[in-house]
PDB file of C-alpha atoms and ligand atoms in Angstrom:
ATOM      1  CA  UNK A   1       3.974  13.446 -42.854  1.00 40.00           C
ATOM      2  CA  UNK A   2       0.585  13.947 -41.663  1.00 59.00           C
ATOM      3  CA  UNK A   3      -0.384  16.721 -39.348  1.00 73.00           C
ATOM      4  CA  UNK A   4      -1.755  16.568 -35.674  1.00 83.00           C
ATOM      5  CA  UNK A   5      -5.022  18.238 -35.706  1.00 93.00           C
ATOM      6  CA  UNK A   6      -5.085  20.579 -32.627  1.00 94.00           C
ATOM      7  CA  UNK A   7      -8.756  21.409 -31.813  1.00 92.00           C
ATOM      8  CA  UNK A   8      -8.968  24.942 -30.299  1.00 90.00           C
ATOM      9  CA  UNK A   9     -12.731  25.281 -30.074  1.00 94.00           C
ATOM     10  CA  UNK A  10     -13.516  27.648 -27.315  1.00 96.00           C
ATOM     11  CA  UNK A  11     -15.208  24.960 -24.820  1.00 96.00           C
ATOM     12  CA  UNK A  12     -12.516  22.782 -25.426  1.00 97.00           C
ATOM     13  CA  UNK A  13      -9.720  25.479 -24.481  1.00 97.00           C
ATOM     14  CA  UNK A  14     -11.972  26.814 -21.276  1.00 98.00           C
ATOM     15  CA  UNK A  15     -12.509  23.162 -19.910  1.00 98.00           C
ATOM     16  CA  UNK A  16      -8.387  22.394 -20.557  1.00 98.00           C
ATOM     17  CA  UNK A  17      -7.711  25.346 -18.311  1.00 98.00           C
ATOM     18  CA  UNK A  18      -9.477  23.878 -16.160  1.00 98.00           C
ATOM     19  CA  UNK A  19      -8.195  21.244 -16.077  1.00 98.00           C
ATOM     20  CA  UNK A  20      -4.269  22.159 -16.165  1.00 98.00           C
ATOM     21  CA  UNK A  21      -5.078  24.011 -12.566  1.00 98.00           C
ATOM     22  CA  UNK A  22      -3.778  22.546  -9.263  1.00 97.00           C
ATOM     23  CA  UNK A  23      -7.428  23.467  -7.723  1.00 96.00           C
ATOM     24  CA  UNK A  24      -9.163  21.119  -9.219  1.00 97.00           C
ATOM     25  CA  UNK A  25     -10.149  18.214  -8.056  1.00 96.00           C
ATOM     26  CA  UNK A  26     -10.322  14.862  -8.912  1.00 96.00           C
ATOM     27  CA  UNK A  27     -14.046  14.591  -9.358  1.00 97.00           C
ATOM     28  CA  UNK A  28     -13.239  17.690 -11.593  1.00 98.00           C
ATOM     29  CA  UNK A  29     -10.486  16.442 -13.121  1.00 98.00           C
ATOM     30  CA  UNK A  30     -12.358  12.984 -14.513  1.00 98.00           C
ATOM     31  CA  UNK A  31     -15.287  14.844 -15.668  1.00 98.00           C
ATOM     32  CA  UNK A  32     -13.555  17.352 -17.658  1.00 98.00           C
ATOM     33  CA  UNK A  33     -11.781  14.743 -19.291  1.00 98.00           C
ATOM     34  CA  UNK A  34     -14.761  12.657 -20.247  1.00 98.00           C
ATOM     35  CA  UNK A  35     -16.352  15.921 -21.264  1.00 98.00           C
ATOM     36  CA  UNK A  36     -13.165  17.239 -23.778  1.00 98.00           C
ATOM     37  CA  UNK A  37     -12.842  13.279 -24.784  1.00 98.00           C
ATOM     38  CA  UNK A  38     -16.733  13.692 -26.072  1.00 98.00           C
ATOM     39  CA  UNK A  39     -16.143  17.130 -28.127  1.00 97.00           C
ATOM     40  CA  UNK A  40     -12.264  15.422 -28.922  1.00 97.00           C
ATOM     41  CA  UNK A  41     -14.468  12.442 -30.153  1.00 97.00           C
ATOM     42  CA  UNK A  42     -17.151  14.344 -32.058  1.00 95.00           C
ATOM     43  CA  UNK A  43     -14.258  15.965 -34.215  1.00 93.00           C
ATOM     44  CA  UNK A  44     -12.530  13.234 -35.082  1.00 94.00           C
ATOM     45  CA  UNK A  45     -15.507  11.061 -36.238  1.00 94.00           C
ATOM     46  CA  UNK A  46     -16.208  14.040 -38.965  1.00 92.00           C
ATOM     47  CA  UNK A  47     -15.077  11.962 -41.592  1.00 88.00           C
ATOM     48  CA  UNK A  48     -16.945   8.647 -40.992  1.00 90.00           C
ATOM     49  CA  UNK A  49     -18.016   7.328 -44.161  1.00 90.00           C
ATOM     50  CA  UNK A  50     -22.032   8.284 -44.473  1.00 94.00           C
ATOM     51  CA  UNK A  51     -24.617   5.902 -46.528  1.00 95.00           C
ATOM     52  CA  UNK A  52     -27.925   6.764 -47.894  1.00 97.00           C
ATOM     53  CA  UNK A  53     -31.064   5.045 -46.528  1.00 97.00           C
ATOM     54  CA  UNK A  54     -34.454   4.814 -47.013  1.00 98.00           C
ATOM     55  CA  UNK A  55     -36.886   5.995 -44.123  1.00 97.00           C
ATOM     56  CA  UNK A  56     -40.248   7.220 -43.147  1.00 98.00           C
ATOM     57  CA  UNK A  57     -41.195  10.290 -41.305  1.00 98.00           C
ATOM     58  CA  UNK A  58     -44.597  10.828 -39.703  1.00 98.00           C
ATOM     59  CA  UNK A  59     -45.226  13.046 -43.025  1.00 98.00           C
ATOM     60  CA  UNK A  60     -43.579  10.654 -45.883  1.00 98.00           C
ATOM     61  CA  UNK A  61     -40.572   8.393 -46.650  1.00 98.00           C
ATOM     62  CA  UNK A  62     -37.858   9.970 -47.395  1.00 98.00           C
ATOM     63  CA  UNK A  63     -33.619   8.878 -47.673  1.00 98.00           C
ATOM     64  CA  UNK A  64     -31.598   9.592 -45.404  1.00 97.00           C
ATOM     65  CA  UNK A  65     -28.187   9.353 -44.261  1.00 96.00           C
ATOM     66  CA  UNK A  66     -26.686   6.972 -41.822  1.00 93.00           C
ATOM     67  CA  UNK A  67     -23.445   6.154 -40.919  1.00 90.00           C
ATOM     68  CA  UNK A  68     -21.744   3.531 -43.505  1.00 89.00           C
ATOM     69  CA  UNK A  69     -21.522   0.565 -40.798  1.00 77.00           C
ATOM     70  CA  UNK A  70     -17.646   1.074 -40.039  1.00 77.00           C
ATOM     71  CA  UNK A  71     -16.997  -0.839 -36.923  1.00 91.00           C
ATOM     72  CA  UNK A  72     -14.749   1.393 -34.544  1.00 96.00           C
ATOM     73  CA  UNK A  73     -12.863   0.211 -31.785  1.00 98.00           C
ATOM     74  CA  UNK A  74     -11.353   2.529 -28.891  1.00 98.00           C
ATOM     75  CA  UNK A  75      -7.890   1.704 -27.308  1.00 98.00           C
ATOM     76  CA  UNK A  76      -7.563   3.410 -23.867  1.00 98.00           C
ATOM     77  CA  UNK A  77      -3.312   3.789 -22.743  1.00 98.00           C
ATOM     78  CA  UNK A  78      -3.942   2.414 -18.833  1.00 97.00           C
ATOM     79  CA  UNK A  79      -4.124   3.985 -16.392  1.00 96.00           C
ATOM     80  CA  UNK A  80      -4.674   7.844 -17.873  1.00 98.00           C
ATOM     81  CA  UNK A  81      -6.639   6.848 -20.975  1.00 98.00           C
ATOM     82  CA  UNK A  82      -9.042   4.913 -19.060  1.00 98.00           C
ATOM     83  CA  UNK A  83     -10.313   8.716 -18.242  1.00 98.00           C
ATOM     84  CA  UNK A  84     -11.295   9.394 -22.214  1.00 98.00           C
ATOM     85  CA  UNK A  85     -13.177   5.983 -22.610  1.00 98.00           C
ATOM     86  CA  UNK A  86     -16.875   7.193 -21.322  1.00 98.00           C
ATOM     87  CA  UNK A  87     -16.679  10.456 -23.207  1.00 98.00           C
ATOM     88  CA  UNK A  88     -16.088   8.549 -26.458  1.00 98.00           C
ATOM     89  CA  UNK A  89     -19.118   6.136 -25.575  1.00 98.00           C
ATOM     90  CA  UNK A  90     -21.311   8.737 -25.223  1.00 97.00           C
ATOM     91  CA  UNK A  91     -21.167   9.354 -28.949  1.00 96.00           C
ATOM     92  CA  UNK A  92     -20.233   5.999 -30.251  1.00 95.00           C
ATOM     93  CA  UNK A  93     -21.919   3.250 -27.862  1.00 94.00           C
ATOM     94  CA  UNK A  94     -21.276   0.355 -29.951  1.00 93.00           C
ATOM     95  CA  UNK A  95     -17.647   0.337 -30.149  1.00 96.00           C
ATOM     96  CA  UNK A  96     -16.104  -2.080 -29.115  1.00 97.00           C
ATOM     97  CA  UNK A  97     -12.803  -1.701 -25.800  1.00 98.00           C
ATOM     98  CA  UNK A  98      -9.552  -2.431 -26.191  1.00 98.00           C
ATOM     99  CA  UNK A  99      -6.795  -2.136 -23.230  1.00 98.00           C
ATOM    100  CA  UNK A 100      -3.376  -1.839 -23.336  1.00 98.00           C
ATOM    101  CA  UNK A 101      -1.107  -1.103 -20.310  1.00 98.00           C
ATOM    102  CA  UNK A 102       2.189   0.721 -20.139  1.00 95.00           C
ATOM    103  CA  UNK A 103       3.767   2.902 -18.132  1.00 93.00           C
ATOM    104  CA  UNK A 104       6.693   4.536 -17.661  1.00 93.00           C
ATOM    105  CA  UNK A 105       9.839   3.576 -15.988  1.00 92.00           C
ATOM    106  CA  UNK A 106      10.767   6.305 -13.554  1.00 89.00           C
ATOM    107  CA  UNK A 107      14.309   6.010 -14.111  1.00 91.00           C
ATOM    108  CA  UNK A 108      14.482   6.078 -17.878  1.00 94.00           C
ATOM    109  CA  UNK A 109      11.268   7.352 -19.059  1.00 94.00           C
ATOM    110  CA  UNK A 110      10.841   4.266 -21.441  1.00 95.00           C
ATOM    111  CA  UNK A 111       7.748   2.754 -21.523  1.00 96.00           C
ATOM    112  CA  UNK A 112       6.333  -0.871 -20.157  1.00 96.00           C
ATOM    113  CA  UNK A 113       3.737  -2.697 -21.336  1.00 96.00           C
ATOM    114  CA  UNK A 114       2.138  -4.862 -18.855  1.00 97.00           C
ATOM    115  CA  UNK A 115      -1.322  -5.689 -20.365  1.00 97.00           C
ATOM    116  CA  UNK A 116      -2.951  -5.948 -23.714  1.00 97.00           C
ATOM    117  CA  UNK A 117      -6.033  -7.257 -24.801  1.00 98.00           C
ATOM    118  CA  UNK A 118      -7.849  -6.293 -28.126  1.00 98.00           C
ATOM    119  CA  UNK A 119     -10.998  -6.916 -30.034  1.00 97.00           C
ATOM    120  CA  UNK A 120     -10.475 -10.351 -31.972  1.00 96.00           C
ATOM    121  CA  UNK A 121     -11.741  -8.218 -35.100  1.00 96.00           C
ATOM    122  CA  UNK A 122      -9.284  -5.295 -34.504  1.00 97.00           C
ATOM    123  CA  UNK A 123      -8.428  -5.513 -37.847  1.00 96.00           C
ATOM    124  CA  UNK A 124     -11.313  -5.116 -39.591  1.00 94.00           C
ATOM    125  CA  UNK A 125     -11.792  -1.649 -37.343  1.00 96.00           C
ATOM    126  CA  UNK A 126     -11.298   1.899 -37.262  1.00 95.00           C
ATOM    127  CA  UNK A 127      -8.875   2.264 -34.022  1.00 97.00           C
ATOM    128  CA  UNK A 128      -9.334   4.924 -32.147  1.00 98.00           C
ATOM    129  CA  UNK A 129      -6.184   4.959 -29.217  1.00 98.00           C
ATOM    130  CA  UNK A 130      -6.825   7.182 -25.973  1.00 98.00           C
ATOM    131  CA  UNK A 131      -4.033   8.834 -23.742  1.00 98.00           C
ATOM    132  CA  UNK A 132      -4.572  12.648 -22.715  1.00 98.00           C
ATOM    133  CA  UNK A 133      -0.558  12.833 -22.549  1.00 98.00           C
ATOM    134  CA  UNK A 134       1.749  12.424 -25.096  1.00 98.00           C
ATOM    135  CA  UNK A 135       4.999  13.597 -23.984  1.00 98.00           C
ATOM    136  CA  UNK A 136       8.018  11.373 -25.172  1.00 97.00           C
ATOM    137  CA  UNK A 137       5.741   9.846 -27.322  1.00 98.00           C
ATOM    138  CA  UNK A 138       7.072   6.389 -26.730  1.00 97.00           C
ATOM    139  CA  UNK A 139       4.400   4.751 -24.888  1.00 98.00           C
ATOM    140  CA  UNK A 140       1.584   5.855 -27.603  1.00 98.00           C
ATOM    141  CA  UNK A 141       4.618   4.537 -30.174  1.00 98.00           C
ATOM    142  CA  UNK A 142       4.823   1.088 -28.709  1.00 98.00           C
ATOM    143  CA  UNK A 143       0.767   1.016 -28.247  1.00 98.00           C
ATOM    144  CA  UNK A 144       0.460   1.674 -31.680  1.00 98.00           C
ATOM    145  CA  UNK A 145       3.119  -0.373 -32.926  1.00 97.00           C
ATOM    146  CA  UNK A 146       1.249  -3.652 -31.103  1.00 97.00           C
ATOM    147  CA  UNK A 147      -1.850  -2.274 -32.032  1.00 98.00           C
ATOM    148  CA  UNK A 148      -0.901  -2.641 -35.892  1.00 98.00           C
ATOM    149  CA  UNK A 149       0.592  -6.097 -34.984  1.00 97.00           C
ATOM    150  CA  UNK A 150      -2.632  -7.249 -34.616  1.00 97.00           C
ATOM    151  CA  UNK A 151      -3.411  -6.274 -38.291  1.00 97.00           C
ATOM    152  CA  UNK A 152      -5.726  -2.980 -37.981  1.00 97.00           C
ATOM    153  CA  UNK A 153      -4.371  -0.694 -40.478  1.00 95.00           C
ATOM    154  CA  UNK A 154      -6.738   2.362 -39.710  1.00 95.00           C
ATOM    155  CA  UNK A 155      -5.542   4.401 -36.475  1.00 97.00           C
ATOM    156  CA  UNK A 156      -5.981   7.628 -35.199  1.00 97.00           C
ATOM    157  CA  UNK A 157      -4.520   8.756 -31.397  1.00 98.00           C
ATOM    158  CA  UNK A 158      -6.762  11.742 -29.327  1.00 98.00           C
ATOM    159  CA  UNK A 159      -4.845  12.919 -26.623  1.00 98.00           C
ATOM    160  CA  UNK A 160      -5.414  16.257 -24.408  1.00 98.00           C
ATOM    161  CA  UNK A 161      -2.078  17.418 -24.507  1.00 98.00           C
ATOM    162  CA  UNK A 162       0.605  16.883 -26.679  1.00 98.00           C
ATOM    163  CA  UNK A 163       4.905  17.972 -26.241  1.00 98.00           C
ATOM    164  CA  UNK A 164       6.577  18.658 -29.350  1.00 97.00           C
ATOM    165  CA  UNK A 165       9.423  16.314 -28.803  1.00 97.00           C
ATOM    166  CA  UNK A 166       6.097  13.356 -28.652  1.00 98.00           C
ATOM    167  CA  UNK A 167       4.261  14.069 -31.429  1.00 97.00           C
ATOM    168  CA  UNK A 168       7.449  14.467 -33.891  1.00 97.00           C
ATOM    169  CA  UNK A 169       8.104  11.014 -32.680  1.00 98.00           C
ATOM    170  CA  UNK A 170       5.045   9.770 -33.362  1.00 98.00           C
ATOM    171  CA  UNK A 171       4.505  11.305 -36.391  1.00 97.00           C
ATOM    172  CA  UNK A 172       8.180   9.643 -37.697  1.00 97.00           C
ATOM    173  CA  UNK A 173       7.190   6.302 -36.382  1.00 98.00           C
ATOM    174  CA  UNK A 174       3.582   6.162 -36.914  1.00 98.00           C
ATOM    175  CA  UNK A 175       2.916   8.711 -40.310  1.00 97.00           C
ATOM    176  CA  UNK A 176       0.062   7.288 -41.463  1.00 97.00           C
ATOM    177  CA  UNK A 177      -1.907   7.602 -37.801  1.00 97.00           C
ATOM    178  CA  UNK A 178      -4.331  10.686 -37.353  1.00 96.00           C
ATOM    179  CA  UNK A 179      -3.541  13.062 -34.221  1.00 97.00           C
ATOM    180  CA  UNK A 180      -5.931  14.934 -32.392  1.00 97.00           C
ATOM    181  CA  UNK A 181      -5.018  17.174 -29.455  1.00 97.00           C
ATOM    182  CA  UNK A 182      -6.329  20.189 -27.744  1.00 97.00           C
ATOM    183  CA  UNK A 183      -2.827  21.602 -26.899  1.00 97.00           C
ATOM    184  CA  UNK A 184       0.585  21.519 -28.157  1.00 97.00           C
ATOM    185  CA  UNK A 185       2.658  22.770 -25.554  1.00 98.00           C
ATOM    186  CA  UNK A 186       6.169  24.308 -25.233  1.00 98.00           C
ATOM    187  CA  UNK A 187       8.125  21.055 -23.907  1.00 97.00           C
ATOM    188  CA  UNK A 188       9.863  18.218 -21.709  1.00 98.00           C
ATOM    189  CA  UNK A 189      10.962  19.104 -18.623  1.00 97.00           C
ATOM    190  CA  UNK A 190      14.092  17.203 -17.345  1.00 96.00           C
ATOM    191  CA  UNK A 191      11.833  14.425 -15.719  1.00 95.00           C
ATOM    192  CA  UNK A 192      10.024  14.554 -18.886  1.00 97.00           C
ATOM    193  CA  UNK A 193       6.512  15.862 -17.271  1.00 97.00           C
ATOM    194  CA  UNK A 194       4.927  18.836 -19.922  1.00 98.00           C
ATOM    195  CA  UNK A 195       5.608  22.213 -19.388  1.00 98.00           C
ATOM    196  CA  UNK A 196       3.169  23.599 -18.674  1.00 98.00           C
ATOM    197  CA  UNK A 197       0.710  20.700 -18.869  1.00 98.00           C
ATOM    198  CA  UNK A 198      -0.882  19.199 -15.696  1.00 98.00           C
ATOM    199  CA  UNK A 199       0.966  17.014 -13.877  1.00 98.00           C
ATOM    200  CA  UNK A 200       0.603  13.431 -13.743  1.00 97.00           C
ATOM    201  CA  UNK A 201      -2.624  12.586 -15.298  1.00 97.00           C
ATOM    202  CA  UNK A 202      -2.644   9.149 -14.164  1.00 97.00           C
ATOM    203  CA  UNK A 203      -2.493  10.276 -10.649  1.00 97.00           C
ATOM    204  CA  UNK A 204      -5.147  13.366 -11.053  1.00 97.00           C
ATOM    205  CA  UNK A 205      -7.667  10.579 -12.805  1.00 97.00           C
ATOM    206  CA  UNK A 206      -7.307   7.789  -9.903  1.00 96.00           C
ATOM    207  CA  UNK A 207      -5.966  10.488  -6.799  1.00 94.00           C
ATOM    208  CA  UNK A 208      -3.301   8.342  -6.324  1.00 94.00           C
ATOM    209  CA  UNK A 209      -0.826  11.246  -5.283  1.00 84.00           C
TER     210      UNK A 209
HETATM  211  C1  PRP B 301       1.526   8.694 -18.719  1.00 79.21           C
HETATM  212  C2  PRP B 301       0.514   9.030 -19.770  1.00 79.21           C
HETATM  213  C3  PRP B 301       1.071   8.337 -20.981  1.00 79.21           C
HETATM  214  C4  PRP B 301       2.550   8.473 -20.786  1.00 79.21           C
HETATM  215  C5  PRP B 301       3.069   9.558 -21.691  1.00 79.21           C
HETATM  216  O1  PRP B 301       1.358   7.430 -18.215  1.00 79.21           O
HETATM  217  O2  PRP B 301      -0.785   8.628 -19.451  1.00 79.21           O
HETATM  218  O3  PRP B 301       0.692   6.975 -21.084  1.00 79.21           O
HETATM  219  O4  PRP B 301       2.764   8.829 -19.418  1.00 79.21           O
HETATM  220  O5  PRP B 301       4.428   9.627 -21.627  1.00 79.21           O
HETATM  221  P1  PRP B 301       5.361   9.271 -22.870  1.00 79.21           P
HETATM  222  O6  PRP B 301       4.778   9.957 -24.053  1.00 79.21           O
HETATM  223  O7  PRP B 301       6.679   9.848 -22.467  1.00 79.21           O
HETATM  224  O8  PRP B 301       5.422   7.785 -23.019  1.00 79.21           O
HETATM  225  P2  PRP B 301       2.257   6.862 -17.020  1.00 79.21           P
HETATM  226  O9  PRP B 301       3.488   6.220 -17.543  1.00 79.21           O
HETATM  227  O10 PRP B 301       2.463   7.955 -16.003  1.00 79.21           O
HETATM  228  O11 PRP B 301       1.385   5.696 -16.447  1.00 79.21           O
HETATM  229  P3  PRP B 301       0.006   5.764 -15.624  1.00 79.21           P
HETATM  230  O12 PRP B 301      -1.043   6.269 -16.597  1.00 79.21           O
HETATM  231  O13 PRP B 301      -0.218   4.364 -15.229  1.00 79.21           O
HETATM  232  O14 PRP B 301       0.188   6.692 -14.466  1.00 79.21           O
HETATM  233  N1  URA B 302       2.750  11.623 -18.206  1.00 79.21           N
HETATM  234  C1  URA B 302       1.931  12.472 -17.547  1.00 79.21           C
HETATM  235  O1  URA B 302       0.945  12.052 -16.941  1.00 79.21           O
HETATM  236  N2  URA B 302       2.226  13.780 -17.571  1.00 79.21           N
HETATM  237  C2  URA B 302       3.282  14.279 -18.243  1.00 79.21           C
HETATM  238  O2  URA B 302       3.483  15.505 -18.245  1.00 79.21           O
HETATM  239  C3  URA B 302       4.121  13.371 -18.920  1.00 79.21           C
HETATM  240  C4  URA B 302       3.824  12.056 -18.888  1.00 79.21           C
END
């Protein structure tokens, strides 16, 4: 079983408090999750595959390292996920968008996919799947799950926060995916919202409540 990565670098921590507070506003609320997306991003890219090149400097040639060529591809969860998208373009411009839709029905907390549509090459690229919440876990299960139908084989999932009860899910159902979050929190609430978490991120992204 692999295990989630949580990152708890300072700015990440002081811009999730942020976040989690009632006073902040939307405007507020997309920017810090663009801007913990980024760092989120920037960690888990450490391991990109590096290749040595040949360049020159003002002074002399010299090699150098560049990144190996992967292709990446980023998978926002609509409507929350769309929030993490810019923040991961910042750092990697050329991957290519993928969208899937699902949300949750109120009533049993299962999810619903309504919309998918994926790079053709998804296979050949390193996925990375967006959703700041991760609560029952099912909807970044089933986004995964049709993710790998289309034949991509390399997947990692950033979200902001993560319940227990989610990521054990995930973890069973998906091992081989790599989990990022900034915060594991204490648990589900009977509606299943995360305590303490922040509300519906959906609605915080768009104002919609
Ligand atoms: C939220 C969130 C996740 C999902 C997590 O979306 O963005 O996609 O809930 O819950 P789960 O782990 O129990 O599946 P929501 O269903 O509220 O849809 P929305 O983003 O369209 O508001
Ligand atoms: N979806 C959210 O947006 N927030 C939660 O706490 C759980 C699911």
């Amino acid at each position: 079983m692999s295990k989630p990565f949580i990152m708890d670098h300072p700015l990440i921590q002081h811009k999730l408090s942020v976040l989690r507070s009632t006073g902040t506003s939307s405007k507020e609320f997309r920017e810090l999750v663009s801007e913990i997306a980024m760092l989120m991003c920037y960690e888990a890219t450490r391991d990109l595959p590096l290749e040595e090149t040949e360049i020159e400097t003002p002074i002399c040639k010299t090699k150098a390292q560049v990144l190996a060529g992967r292709k990446m591809a980023i998978v926002p969860i609509l409507r929350a996920g769309l929030g993490m998208v810019d923040g991961m373009l910042a750092l990697v411009p050329n991957a290519r968008v993928g969208h899937i839709g699902m949300y949750r029905d109120p009533e049993t907390h299962m999810p619903v996919e309504y919309y998918c549509k994926l790079p053709a090459d998804i296979e050949e690229r390193d996925v990375f799947v967006l959703d700041p919440m991760l609560a029952t876990g099912g909807s970044a299960i089933d986004a995964i799950d049709q993710i790998k139908k289309y034949g991509a084989t390399n997947v990692y999932f950033l979200c902001i926060i993560a319940a227990p009860e989610g990521l054990e899910a995930l973890v069973e159902a998906h091992p081989d995916v790599k989990v990022y979050c900034a915060a594991l929190d204490d648990h589900l609430n009977d509606h299943k919202y995360i305590v303490p978490g922040l509300g519906d991120a959906g609605d915080r992204i768009f104002g919609t409540k």
